[in-house]
mmCIF file of C-alpha atoms in Angstrom:
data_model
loop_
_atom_site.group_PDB
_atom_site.id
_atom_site.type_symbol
_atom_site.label_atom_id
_atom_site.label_comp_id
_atom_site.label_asym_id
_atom_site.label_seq_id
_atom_site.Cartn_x
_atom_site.Cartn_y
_atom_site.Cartn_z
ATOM 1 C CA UNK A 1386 3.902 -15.168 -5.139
ATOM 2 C CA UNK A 1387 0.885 -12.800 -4.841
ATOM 3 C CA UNK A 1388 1.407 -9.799 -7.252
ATOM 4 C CA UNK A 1389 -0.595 -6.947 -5.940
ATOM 5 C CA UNK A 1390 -1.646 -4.450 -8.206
ATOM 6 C CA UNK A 1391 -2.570 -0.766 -7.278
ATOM 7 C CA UNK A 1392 -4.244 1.819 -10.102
ATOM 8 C CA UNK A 1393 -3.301 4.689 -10.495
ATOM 9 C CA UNK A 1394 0.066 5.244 -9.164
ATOM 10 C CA UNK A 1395 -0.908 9.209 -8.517
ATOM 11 C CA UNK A 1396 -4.274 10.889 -8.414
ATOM 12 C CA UNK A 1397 -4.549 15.065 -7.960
ATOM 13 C CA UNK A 1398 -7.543 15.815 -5.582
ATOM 14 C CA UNK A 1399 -9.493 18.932 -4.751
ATOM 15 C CA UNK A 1400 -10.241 19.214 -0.764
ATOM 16 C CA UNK A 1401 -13.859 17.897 -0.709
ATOM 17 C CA UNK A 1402 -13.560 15.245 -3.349
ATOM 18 C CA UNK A 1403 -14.338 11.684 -3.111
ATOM 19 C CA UNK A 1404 -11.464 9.828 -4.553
ATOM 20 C CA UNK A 1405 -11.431 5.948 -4.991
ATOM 21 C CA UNK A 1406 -8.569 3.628 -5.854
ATOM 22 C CA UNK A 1407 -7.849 0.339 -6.746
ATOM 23 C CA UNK A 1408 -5.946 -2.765 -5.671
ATOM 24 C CA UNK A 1409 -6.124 -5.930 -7.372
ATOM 25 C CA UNK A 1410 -4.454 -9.559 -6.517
ATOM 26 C CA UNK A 1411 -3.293 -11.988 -8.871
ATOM 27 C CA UNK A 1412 -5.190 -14.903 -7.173
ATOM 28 C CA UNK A 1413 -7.835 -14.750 -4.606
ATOM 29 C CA UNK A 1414 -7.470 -13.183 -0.892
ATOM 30 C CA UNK A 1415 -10.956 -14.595 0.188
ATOM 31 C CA UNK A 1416 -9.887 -17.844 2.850
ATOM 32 C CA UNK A 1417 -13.422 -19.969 2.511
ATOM 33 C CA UNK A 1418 -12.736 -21.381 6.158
ATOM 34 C CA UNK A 1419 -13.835 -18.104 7.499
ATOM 35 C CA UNK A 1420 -14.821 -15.756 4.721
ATOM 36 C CA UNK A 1421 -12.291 -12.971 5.327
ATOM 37 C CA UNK A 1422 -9.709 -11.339 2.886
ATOM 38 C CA UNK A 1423 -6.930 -11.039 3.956
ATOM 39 C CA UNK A 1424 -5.857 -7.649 2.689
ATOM 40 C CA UNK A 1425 -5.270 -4.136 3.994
ATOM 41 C CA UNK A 1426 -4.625 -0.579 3.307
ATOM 42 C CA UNK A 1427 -1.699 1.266 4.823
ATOM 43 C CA UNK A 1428 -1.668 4.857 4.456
ATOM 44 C CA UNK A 1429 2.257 6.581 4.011
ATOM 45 C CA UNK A 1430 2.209 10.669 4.500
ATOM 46 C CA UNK A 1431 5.781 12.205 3.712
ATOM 47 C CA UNK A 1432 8.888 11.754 5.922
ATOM 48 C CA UNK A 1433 6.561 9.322 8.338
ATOM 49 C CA UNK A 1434 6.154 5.426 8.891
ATOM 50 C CA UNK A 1435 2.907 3.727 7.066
ATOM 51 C CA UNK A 1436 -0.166 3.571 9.059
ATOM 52 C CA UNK A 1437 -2.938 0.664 9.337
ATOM 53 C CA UNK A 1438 -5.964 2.104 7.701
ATOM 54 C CA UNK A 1439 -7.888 -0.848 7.288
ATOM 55 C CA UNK A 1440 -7.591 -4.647 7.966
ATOM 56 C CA UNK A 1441 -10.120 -7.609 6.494
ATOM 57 C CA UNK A 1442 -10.431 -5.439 3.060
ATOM 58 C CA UNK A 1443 -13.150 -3.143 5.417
ATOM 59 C CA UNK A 1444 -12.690 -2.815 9.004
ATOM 60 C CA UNK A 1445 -11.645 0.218 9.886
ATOM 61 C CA UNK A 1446 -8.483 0.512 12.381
ATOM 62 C CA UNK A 1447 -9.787 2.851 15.846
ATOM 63 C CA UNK A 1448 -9.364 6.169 15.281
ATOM 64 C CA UNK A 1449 -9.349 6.200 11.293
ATOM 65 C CA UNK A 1450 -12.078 8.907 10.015
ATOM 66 C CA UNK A 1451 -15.062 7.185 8.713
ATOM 67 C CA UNK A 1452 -14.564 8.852 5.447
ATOM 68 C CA UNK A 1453 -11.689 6.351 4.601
ATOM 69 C CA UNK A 1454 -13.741 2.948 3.564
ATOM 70 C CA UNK A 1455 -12.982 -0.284 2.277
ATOM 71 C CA UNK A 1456 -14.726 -2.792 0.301
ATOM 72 C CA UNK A 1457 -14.160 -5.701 -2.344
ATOM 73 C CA UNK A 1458 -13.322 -9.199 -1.841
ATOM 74 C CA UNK A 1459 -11.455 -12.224 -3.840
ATOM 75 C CA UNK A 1460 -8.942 -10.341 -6.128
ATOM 76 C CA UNK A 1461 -10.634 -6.706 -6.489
ATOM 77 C CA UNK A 1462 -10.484 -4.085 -3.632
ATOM 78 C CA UNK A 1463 -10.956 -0.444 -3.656
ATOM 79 C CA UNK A 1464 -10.252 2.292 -1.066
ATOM 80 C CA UNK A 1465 -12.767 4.908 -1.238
ATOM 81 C CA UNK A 1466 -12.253 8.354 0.371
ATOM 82 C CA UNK A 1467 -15.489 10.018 0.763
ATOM 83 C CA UNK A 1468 -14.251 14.186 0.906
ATOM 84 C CA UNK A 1469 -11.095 14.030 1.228
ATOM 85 C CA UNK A 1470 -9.111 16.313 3.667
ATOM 86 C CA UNK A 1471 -5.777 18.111 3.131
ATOM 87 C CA UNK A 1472 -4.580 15.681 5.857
ATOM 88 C CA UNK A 1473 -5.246 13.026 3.659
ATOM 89 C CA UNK A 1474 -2.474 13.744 1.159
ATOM 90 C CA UNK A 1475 0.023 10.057 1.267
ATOM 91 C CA UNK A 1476 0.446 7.383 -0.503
ATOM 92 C CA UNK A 1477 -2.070 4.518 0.125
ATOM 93 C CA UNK A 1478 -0.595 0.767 0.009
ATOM 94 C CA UNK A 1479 -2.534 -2.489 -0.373
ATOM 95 C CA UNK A 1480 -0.623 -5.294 1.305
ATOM 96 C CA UNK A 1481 -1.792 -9.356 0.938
ATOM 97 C CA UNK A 1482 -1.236 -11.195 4.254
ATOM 98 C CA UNK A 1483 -3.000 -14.514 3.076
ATOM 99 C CA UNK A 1484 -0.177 -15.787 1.731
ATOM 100 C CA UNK A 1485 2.463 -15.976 4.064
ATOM 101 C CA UNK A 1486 4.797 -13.906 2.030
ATOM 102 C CA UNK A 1487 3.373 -11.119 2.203
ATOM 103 C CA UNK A 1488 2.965 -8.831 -0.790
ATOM 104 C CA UNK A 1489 2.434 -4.793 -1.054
ATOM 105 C CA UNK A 1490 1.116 -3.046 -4.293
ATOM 106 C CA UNK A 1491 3.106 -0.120 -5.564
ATOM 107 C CA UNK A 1492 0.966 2.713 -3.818
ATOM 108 C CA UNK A 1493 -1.291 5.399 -5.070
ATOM 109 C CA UNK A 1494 -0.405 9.221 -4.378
ATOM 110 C CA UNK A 1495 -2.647 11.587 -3.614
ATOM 111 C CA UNK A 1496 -1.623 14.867 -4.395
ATOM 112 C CA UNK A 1497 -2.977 18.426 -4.573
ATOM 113 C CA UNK A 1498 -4.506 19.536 -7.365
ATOM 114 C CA UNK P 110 2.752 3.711 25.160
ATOM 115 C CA UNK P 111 3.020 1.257 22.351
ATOM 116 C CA UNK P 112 6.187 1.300 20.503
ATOM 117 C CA UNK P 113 8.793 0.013 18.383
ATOM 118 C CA UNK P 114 12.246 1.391 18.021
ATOM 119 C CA UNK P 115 15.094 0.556 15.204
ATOM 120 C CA UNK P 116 18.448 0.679 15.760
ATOM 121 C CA UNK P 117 21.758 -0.403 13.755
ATOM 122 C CA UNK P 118 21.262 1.305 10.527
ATOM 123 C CA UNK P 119 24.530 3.072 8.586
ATOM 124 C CA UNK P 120 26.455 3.202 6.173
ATOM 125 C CA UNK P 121 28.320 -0.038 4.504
ATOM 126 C CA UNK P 122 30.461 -1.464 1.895
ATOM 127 C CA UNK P 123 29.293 -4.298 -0.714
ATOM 128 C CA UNK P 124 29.981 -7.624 0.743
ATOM 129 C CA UNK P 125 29.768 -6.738 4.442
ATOM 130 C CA UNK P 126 27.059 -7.201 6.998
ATOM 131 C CA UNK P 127 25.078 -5.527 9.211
ATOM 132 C CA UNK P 128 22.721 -6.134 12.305
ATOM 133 C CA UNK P 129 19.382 -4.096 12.938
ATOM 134 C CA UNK P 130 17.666 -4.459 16.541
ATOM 135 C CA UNK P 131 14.198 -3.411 17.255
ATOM 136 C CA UNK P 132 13.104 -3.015 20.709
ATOM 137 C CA UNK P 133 9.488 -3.233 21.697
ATOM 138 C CA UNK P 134 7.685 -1.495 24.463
ATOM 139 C CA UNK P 135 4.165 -1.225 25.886
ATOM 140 C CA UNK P 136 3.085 -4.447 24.756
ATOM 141 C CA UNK P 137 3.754 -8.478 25.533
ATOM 142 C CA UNK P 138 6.450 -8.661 22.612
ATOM 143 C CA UNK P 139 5.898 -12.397 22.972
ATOM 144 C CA UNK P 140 2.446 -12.259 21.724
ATOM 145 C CA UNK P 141 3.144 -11.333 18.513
ATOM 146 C CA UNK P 142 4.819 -12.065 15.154
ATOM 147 C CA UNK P 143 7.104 -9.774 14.178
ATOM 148 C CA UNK P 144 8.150 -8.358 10.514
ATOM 149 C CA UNK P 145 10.544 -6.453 8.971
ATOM 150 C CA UNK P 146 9.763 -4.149 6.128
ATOM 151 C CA UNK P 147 11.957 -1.946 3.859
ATOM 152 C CA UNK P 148 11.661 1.056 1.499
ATOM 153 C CA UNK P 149 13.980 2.135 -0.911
ATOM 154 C CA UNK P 150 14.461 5.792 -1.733
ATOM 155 C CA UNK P 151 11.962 7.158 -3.493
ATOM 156 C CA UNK P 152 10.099 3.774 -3.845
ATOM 157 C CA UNK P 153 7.461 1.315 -2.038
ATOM 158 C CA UNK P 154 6.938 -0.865 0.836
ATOM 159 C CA UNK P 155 9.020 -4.314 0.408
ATOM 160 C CA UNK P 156 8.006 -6.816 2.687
ATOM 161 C CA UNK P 157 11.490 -9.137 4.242
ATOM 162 C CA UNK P 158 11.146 -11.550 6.484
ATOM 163 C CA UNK P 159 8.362 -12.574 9.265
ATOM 164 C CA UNK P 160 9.202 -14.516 12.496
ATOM 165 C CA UNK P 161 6.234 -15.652 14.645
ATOM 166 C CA UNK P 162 5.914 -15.044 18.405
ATOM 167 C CA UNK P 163 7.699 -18.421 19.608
ATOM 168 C CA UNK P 164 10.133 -18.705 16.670
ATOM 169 C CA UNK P 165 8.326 -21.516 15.148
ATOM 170 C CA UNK P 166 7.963 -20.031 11.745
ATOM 171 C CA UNK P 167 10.352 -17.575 10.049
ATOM 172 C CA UNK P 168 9.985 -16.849 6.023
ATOM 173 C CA UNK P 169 11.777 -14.524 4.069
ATOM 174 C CA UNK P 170 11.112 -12.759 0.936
ATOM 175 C CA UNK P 171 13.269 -14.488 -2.271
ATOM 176 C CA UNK P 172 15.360 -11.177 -2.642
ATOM 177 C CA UNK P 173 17.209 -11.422 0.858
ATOM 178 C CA UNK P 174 16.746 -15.798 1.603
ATOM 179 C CA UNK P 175 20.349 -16.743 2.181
ATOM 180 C CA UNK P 176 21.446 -13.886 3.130
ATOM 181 C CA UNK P 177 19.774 -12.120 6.058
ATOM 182 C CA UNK P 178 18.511 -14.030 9.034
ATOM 183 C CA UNK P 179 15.682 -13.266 11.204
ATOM 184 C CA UNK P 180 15.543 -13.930 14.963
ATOM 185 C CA UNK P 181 14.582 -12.599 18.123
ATOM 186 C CA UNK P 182 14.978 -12.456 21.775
ATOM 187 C CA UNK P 183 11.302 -12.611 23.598
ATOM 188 C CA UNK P 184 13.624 -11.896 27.033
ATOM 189 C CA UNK P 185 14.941 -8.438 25.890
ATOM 190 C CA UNK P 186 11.666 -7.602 23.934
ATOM 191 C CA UNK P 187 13.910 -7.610 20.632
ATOM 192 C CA UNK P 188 13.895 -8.009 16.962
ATOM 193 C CA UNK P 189 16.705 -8.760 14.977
ATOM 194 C CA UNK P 190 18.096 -8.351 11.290
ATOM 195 C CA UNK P 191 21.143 -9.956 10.727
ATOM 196 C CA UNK P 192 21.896 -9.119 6.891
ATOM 197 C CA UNK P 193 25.141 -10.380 5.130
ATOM 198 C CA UNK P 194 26.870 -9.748 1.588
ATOM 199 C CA UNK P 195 24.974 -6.569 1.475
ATOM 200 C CA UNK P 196 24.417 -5.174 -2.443
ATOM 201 C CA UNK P 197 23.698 -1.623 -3.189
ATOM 202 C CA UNK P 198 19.820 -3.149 -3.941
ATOM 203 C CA UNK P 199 19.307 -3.310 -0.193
ATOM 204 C CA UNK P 200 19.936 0.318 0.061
ATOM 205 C CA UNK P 201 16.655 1.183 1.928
ATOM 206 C CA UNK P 202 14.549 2.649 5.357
ATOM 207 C CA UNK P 203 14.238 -0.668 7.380
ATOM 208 C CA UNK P 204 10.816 -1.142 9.487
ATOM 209 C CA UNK P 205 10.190 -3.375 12.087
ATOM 210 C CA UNK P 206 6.530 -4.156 12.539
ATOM 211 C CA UNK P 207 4.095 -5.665 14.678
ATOM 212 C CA UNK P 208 2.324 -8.701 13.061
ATOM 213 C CA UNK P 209 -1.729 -9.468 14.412
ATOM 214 C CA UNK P 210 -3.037 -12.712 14.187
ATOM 215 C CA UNK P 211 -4.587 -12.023 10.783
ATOM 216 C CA UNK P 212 -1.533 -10.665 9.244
ATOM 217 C CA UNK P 213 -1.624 -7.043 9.054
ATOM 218 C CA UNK P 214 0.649 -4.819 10.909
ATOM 219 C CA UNK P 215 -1.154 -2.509 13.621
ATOM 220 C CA UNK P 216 2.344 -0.670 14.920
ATOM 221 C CA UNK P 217 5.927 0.359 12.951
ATOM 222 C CA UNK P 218 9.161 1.453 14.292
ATOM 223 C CA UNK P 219 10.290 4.819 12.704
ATOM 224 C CA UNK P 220 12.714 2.713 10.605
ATOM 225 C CA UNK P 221 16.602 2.362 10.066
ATOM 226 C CA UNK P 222 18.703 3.437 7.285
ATOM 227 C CA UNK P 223 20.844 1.316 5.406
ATOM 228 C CA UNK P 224 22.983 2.498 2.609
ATOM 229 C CA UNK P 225 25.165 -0.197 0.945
ATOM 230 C CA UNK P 226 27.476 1.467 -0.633
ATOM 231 C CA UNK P 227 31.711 1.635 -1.829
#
């Protein structure tokens, strides 16, 4: 199985500040028929279901602020959160869907600093 | 509106089963491939099983194979979880999700609880 890995588990933000995080796979997400990863970010905000952020490592879902970015590809991703709101405070998963059992990394929290 | 609602959820004893529906609305529910999803307290996302739109392929993760069964009914627009010999490990919030053709999951249900528990 695909072991994703997300760093760190918790981050303390100031309103305002970019914050990045990580999410690497154990073996490449990158399908060379097409030249997509197959990986997305979910973000989690207390008491609430997780949301799609971001499908294809980078495209952004409709509707999701164009401070929240994606970018890597093959085994290293990052989520990059250009100012971040107060809105903005969950926990952001990575989740592999190129394997067929899919795989979610343990989540970063953002939290107030 | 596009949604997805859980249903089943409670409170059991080691050993015994359990069934979880999901019931789709606002979409062709026999578009898609469907997953389930679960989240123990306090902890992260688990992925469970998958079934795709015309039943064709169903996979499980290794922690419930043998044990909980996937399926769903395209005519009723519904999911289903059928979990047996429950263990206090499976304790958790139970999603259902909508599956896109790439994988990712664009909608969740608000989830079902599960507690396994004497």
């Amino acid at each position: 199985d695909i072991v994703m890995t997300q760093t760190p588990s918790s981050q303390a933000v100031s309103a305002g500040e970019k914050v990045t995080m990580s999410c690497k796979s154990s073996q490449s997400l990158l399908y060379s028929e097409n030249k997509k990863n197959y990986l997305a970010w979910y973000q989690q905000k207390p008491g609430q279901s997780p949301t799609l952020l971001i499908s294809w490592a980078s495209t952004r879902e409709s509707g999701v602020p164009d401070r929240f970015i994606g970018s890597g590809s093959g085994t290293d991703f990052t989520l990059t959160i250009s100012s971040v709101q107060a809105e903005d405070l969950a926990v952001y998963y990575c989740e592999q869907y190129y394997d067929a059992l899919w795989t979610f990394g343990g989540g970063t929290k953002l939290e107030l600093k | 509106e596009v949604q997805l609602v859980e249903s089943g959820g409670g409170l059991v004893q080691p050993g015994r089963s359990l069934k979880l529906s999901c019931v789709a609305s606002g979409f062709t529910f026999s578009n898609y491939g469907m997953n389930w999803i679960r989240q123990a307290p306090g902890k992260g996302l688990e992925w469970v099983a998958y079934i795709s739109s015309g039943r064709s392929y169903i996979y499980y993760a290794e922690t419930v194979k043998g044990r909980f069964t996937i399926s769903r009914d395209n005519a009723k627009n519904t999911l289903y979880l059928q979990m047996t010999s429950l263990r206090s490990e499976d304790t958790a919030l139970y999603y259902c999700a909508r599956c896109r053709t790439g994988g990712d999951m664009d909608v969740w249900g608000q989830g079902a609880s599960v507690t396994v528990s004497s």
